[in-house]
């Protein structure tokens, strides 16, 4: 770990010479004894008459060693130790927003294409050594980020995704590619915003018709095409039945037993089963119902389309049902007759399906269709190498060591000013306050 | 190994009194006399009461001994008046301060401490209406003597002390002692012997002042001791063993003084650190 350290200001390490100077002076002082007057020389002679007379060996006091350690630690702290960056410090991470608004077009090209054009110009101007790209939540692994913008990101994702959380990536050497300004939401990261006017178009479904926003008001559009609900094999029979009942009530065509990949545009909801290693008994409860079930979980926190949200957890904490727009993952093979309010069971699941069903292809919420303002650009911040913000754990550790060593040195130095202890007391002598150090004046 | 002197052979040769020293001195002497037990002790030693011719009265002051109040007058006049007397025989206190070079050791300087203690003894004696003969033994200007009979001359005494400089060797000053004279010797007794004080049939207080490092307190490390009076030198490593040996030898030296002086009940010997306040040294010396 120590070998992976580097210094922000290595030139300051030259201050270590101060330590050598201190030690040199201490050695020189130790080699030359203090000369002091005493009226009890004869007593001192008698006290040392039993010992062989040899010249006192020069010895640097322990307090000086501790002082030297404090100085070394202080110099190291000033030099700014830090862990070497695994990637080049001149590397730019580009975070691409793939929320539905990015695929709205102003008639010439999409907001994403606009933002991408601005970003590429900016990236070229910034002249980073390395540029990597991610597009959360589909591709958010920074360790395996792509070195180029993937063309597949030009296509809207099958299921709607939210824009990347600015706070997650708000750091130096990060550039957002988005459609609206993030000026007030980012402190260190930069952004390239395409801007763009409000875009009219379908925003949802109203009964049998597509609901269209024309820029001023909502109007009923074309008939909604037949949509389907797919459910995979292996899902608990009781859940299949409630899914079928819900699909029937909502006018969806129910397709049990198989899942088409990739998910077709006609699919309103796809219910996936799970193929866990072993089935086991779990107790589940939610919304006023509870039941005993056989689970093959736990479910992962994300699927191939992005993160999924836990909806049903067993009493032992195992996630057995999770959902995301357009899809539900179920890890329950069987489930017993639910207990509790008989109405709670279907209402609970129906609410899950209603919240998970995806809009027809092409529908974008009215919020996403609103104006993104003017194009905006802000350069990403650079890693700080000076100033208080660069203080890292190694610097703090070195500073703490310096403080501790300095305190020990002070304590050792002060402890040499001996106070009268029981062993020091000469019987009958008033010695209170006799703590002066004859070296103090030296 | 060459030794580089970093200190004068007598690093603290001079005396300098703080501006408030005189006030501190008067406060101490007044409080000491006023304290009941101490007043009896001190009065007995210095003949504080009795044996005087009546001259007149003056009003009673807060720090006066209540035994001095004339209660008959009080009963008649309802006024607390104190008798003014004239000494029948002169009560004299001889205070000898050693100003030899060894008294310049410290810190705190032994001569400074000794001068403060000497002034305190003088103030106490004057408050008891004794006259003080002050003798500076040794020093830059040799033996100097000052007779102080009134408290108002304490300033003269302080000026004398302030002009004293530790120098030369310690030597007993030949002073003729009268029958009722008390003798107070303030020194480190570095070259003196207890037998010098046993031949006198007098009340003698020997106040030995030693610097903290002469009491074995000091930092570890190499050091070279110098005897500022005779020029002897000793280089040694001041470690725990050496310090313990020194403490033992110092104990033997002091025990020798105690054993020698014990048969002489009128001779008292006390040892103090120069780091102590003069009030404490005087108090301990007198109530020992």
XYZ file of N, CA and C in Angstrom, chain B residues 127-227:
303
model
N 10.440 44.438 63.505
C 9.062 44.525 63.987
C 8.981 44.151 65.466
N 9.941 43.366 65.920
C 10.014 43.038 67.343
C 10.914 44.010 68.101
N 11.227 45.116 67.427
C 11.991 46.205 68.033
C 13.401 45.802 68.408
N 13.915 44.808 67.795
C 15.326 44.477 67.967
C 16.117 45.250 66.918
N 17.367 45.511 67.198
C 18.210 46.135 66.184
C 18.945 45.033 65.424
N 19.241 45.319 64.213
C 19.815 44.305 63.327
C 21.193 44.768 62.880
N 22.117 43.867 63.033
C 23.436 44.120 62.444
C 23.581 43.154 61.282
N 23.692 43.723 60.122
C 23.700 42.901 58.910
C 25.128 42.828 58.376
N 25.553 41.621 58.119
C 26.922 41.415 57.652
C 26.896 40.627 56.353
N 27.502 41.181 55.327
C 27.662 40.460 54.066
C 29.059 39.841 54.066
N 29.101 38.519 54.061
C 30.369 37.806 54.100
C 30.838 37.549 52.678
N 32.025 37.972 52.375
C 32.559 37.755 51.036
C 31.894 38.689 50.057
N 31.813 38.253 48.825
C 31.216 39.112 47.819
C 32.253 39.958 47.117
N 31.821 40.682 46.100
C 32.727 41.479 45.283
C 33.413 42.571 46.115
N 32.640 43.170 47.037
C 33.187 44.274 47.816
C 33.697 43.841 49.182
N 33.828 42.572 49.388
C 34.314 42.101 50.665
C 33.239 42.219 51.733
N 33.613 41.973 52.987
C 32.637 42.003 54.065
C 32.127 43.411 54.302
N 30.815 43.564 54.318
C 30.210 44.873 54.573
C 29.202 44.713 55.705
N 29.112 45.722 56.498
C 28.234 45.653 57.662
C 27.280 46.846 57.641
N 26.049 46.587 58.021
C 25.057 47.655 58.112
C 24.237 47.411 59.371
N 24.121 48.416 60.192
C 23.293 48.321 61.390
C 21.948 48.961 61.089
N 20.922 48.217 61.327
C 19.564 48.692 61.051
C 18.795 48.645 62.361
N 18.361 49.797 62.818
C 17.656 49.844 64.104
C 16.190 50.185 63.957
N 15.813 50.681 62.809
C 14.415 51.051 62.616
C 13.920 50.451 61.295
N 12.644 50.186 61.295
C 12.059 49.586 60.094
C 12.195 50.490 58.882
N 12.271 51.779 59.151
C 12.375 52.705 58.017
C 13.695 52.536 57.282
N 14.634 51.864 57.889
C 15.926 51.675 57.227
C 15.988 50.362 56.452
N 14.851 49.706 56.370
C 14.829 48.470 55.560
C 15.244 48.761 54.119
N 14.861 49.939 53.637
C 15.239 50.313 52.279
C 16.746 50.345 52.107
N 17.437 50.867 53.119
C 18.900 50.873 53.055
C 19.442 49.451 52.970
N 18.813 48.589 53.765
C 19.264 47.196 53.741
C 19.066 46.579 52.361
N 17.913 46.862 51.759
C 17.652 46.295 50.432
C 18.636 46.851 49.408
N 18.976 48.109 49.529
C 19.960 48.675 48.603
C 21.323 48.012 48.780
N 21.669 47.757 50.058
C 22.929 47.063 50.304
C 22.921 45.677 49.649
N 21.810 44.996 49.831
C 21.707 43.643 49.257
C 21.727 43.690 47.731
N 21.042 44.705 47.180
C 20.972 44.794 45.724
C 22.334 45.085 45.108
N 23.230 45.662 45.887
C 24.564 45.952 45.358
C 25.548 44.828 45.631
N 25.057 43.750 46.221
C 25.929 42.630 46.551
C 26.105 41.731 45.327
N 27.308 41.273 45.128
C 27.587 40.374 44.006
C 28.374 39.176 44.517
N 27.920 38.008 44.139
C 28.594 36.779 44.580
C 29.992 36.730 43.983
N 30.946 36.541 44.848
C 32.326 36.539 44.373
C 33.221 35.988 45.474
N 34.275 35.358 45.069
C 35.296 34.937 46.021
C 34.900 33.709 46.815
N 35.645 33.497 47.877
C 35.440 32.300 48.683
C 34.651 32.657 49.930
N 34.039 31.630 50.456
C 33.255 31.805 51.675
C 34.218 31.825 52.862
N 34.040 32.796 53.718
C 34.898 32.867 54.900
C 34.095 33.429 56.048
N 34.343 32.891 57.204
C 33.625 33.368 58.378
C 34.106 34.761 58.738
N 33.156 35.655 58.876
C 33.515 37.018 59.245
C 33.660 37.101 60.764
N 34.743 37.685 61.182
C 34.958 37.797 62.621
C 34.106 38.928 63.156
N 33.093 38.584 63.854
C 32.228 39.605 64.442
C 32.181 39.380 65.937
N 32.237 40.470 66.646
C 32.168 40.355 68.099
C 30.707 40.281 68.498
N 30.351 39.234 69.182
C 28.967 39.013 69.553
C 28.762 39.370 71.012
N 27.714 40.126 71.223
C 27.378 40.461 72.595
C 26.574 39.320 73.205
N 26.367 39.441 74.482
C 25.746 38.323 75.201
C 24.339 38.025 74.707
N 23.567 39.090 74.386
C 22.177 38.841 74.016
C 21.983 38.822 72.504
N 22.990 38.787 71.763
C 22.858 38.771 70.310
C 22.500 37.378 69.801
N 21.557 37.402 68.825
C 21.229 36.171 68.107
C 21.927 36.217 66.758
N 22.278 35.075 66.286
C 23.036 35.031 65.035
C 22.267 34.186 64.016
N 22.109 34.734 62.857
C 21.459 34.005 61.753
C 22.438 33.969 60.596
N 22.796 32.781 60.175
C 23.764 32.639 59.096
C 23.056 32.020 57.892
N 23.109 32.723 56.791
C 22.442 32.252 55.565
C 23.531 31.959 54.547
N 23.653 30.711 54.179
C 24.768 30.311 53.322
C 24.469 28.945 52.719
N 25.337 28.513 51.805
C 25.249 27.121 51.369
C 26.244 26.261 52.142
N 27.051 26.880 52.977
C 28.017 26.192 53.828
C 28.885 25.219 53.036
N 29.219 25.640 51.823
C 29.964 24.718 50.957
C 31.374 24.456 51.477
N 31.934 25.416 52.179
C 33.295 25.210 52.688
C 33.359 25.352 54.197
N 32.198 25.343 54.832
C 32.170 25.528 56.282
C 32.000 24.183 56.967
N 32.314 24.196 58.254
C 32.160 22.991 59.051
C 31.229 23.289 60.221
N 30.466 22.330 60.656
C 29.525 22.597 61.755
C 30.234 22.984 63.051
N 31.441 22.528 63.210
C 32.146 22.839 64.455
C 32.374 24.336 64.622
N 32.332 25.092 63.527
C 32.516 26.540 63.626
C 31.404 27.194 64.442
N 30.278 26.534 64.528
C 29.114 27.146 65.169
C 28.814 26.538 66.538
N 29.552 25.553 66.908
C 29.273 24.925 68.197
C 30.046 25.588 69.322
N 31.069 26.328 68.987
C 31.880 26.936 70.037
C 31.180 28.131 70.656
N 30.197 28.646 70.020
C 29.554 29.855 70.500
C 28.353 29.494 71.368
N 28.279 30.097 72.469
C 27.156 29.850 73.353
C 26.079 30.882 73.060
N 25.603 30.822 71.875
C 24.626 31.802 71.403
C 23.488 31.079 70.685
N 22.363 31.823 70.548
C 21.302 31.315 69.676
C 21.763 31.514 68.242
N 21.858 30.434 67.501
C 22.340 30.513 66.120
C 21.352 29.779 65.203
N 20.957 30.448 64.155
C 20.144 29.814 63.111
C 21.017 29.654 61.884
N 21.203 28.442 61.444
C 21.961 28.191 60.218
C 20.961 27.861 59.122
N 20.849 28.724 58.155
C 19.879 28.540 57.062
C 20.678 28.192 55.810
N 20.596 26.944 55.425
C 21.377 26.486 54.272
C 20.508 26.563 53.020
N 20.978 27.280 52.032
C 20.255 27.437 50.764
C 21.011 26.641 49.695
N 20.318 25.726 49.042
C 20.910 24.948 47.951
C 20.042 25.100 46.707
N 20.707 25.152 45.577
C 19.956 25.208 44.315
C 19.325 23.844 44.053
N 18.248 23.799 43.253
C 17.605 22.502 42.989
C 18.565 21.457 42.468
N 19.488 21.863 41.590
C 20.381 20.820 41.064
C 21.386 20.377 42.112
N 21.580 21.197 43.144
C 22.440 20.751 44.246
C 21.692 19.820 45.188
N 20.372 19.764 45.019
C 19.566 18.811 45.779
C 19.321 17.538 44.977
N 19.983 17.417 43.861
C 19.872 16.198 43.059
C 18.800 16.270 42.010
N 18.205 17.446 41.823
C 17.153 17.596 40.824
C 17.748 18.249 39.588
N 17.620 17.587 38.496
C 18.159 18.148 37.263
C 17.984 17.168 36.133
N 18.178 17.621 34.934
C 17.968 16.745 33.782
C 19.118 15.760 33.618
N 18.798 14.654 33.001
C 19.832 13.670 32.714
C 20.699 14.159 31.561
N 21.887 13.608 31.488
C 22.768 13.979 30.390
C 24.155 14.348 30.882
N 25.033 14.604 29.930
C 26.397 14.952 30.323
C 26.448 16.357 30.912
N 27.268 16.512 31.898
C 27.401 17.819 32.542
C 28.796 17.931 33.149
N 29.254 19.126 33.211
C 30.526 19.367 33.886
C 30.291 20.380 34.992
N 30.519 19.920 36.215
C 30.324 20.804 37.360
C 31.596 21.611 37.598
N 31.396 22.839 37.974
C 32.522 23.708 38.322
C 32.299 24.243 39.732
N 33.338 24.176 40.533
C 33.291 24.834 41.837
C 33.739 26.277 41.627
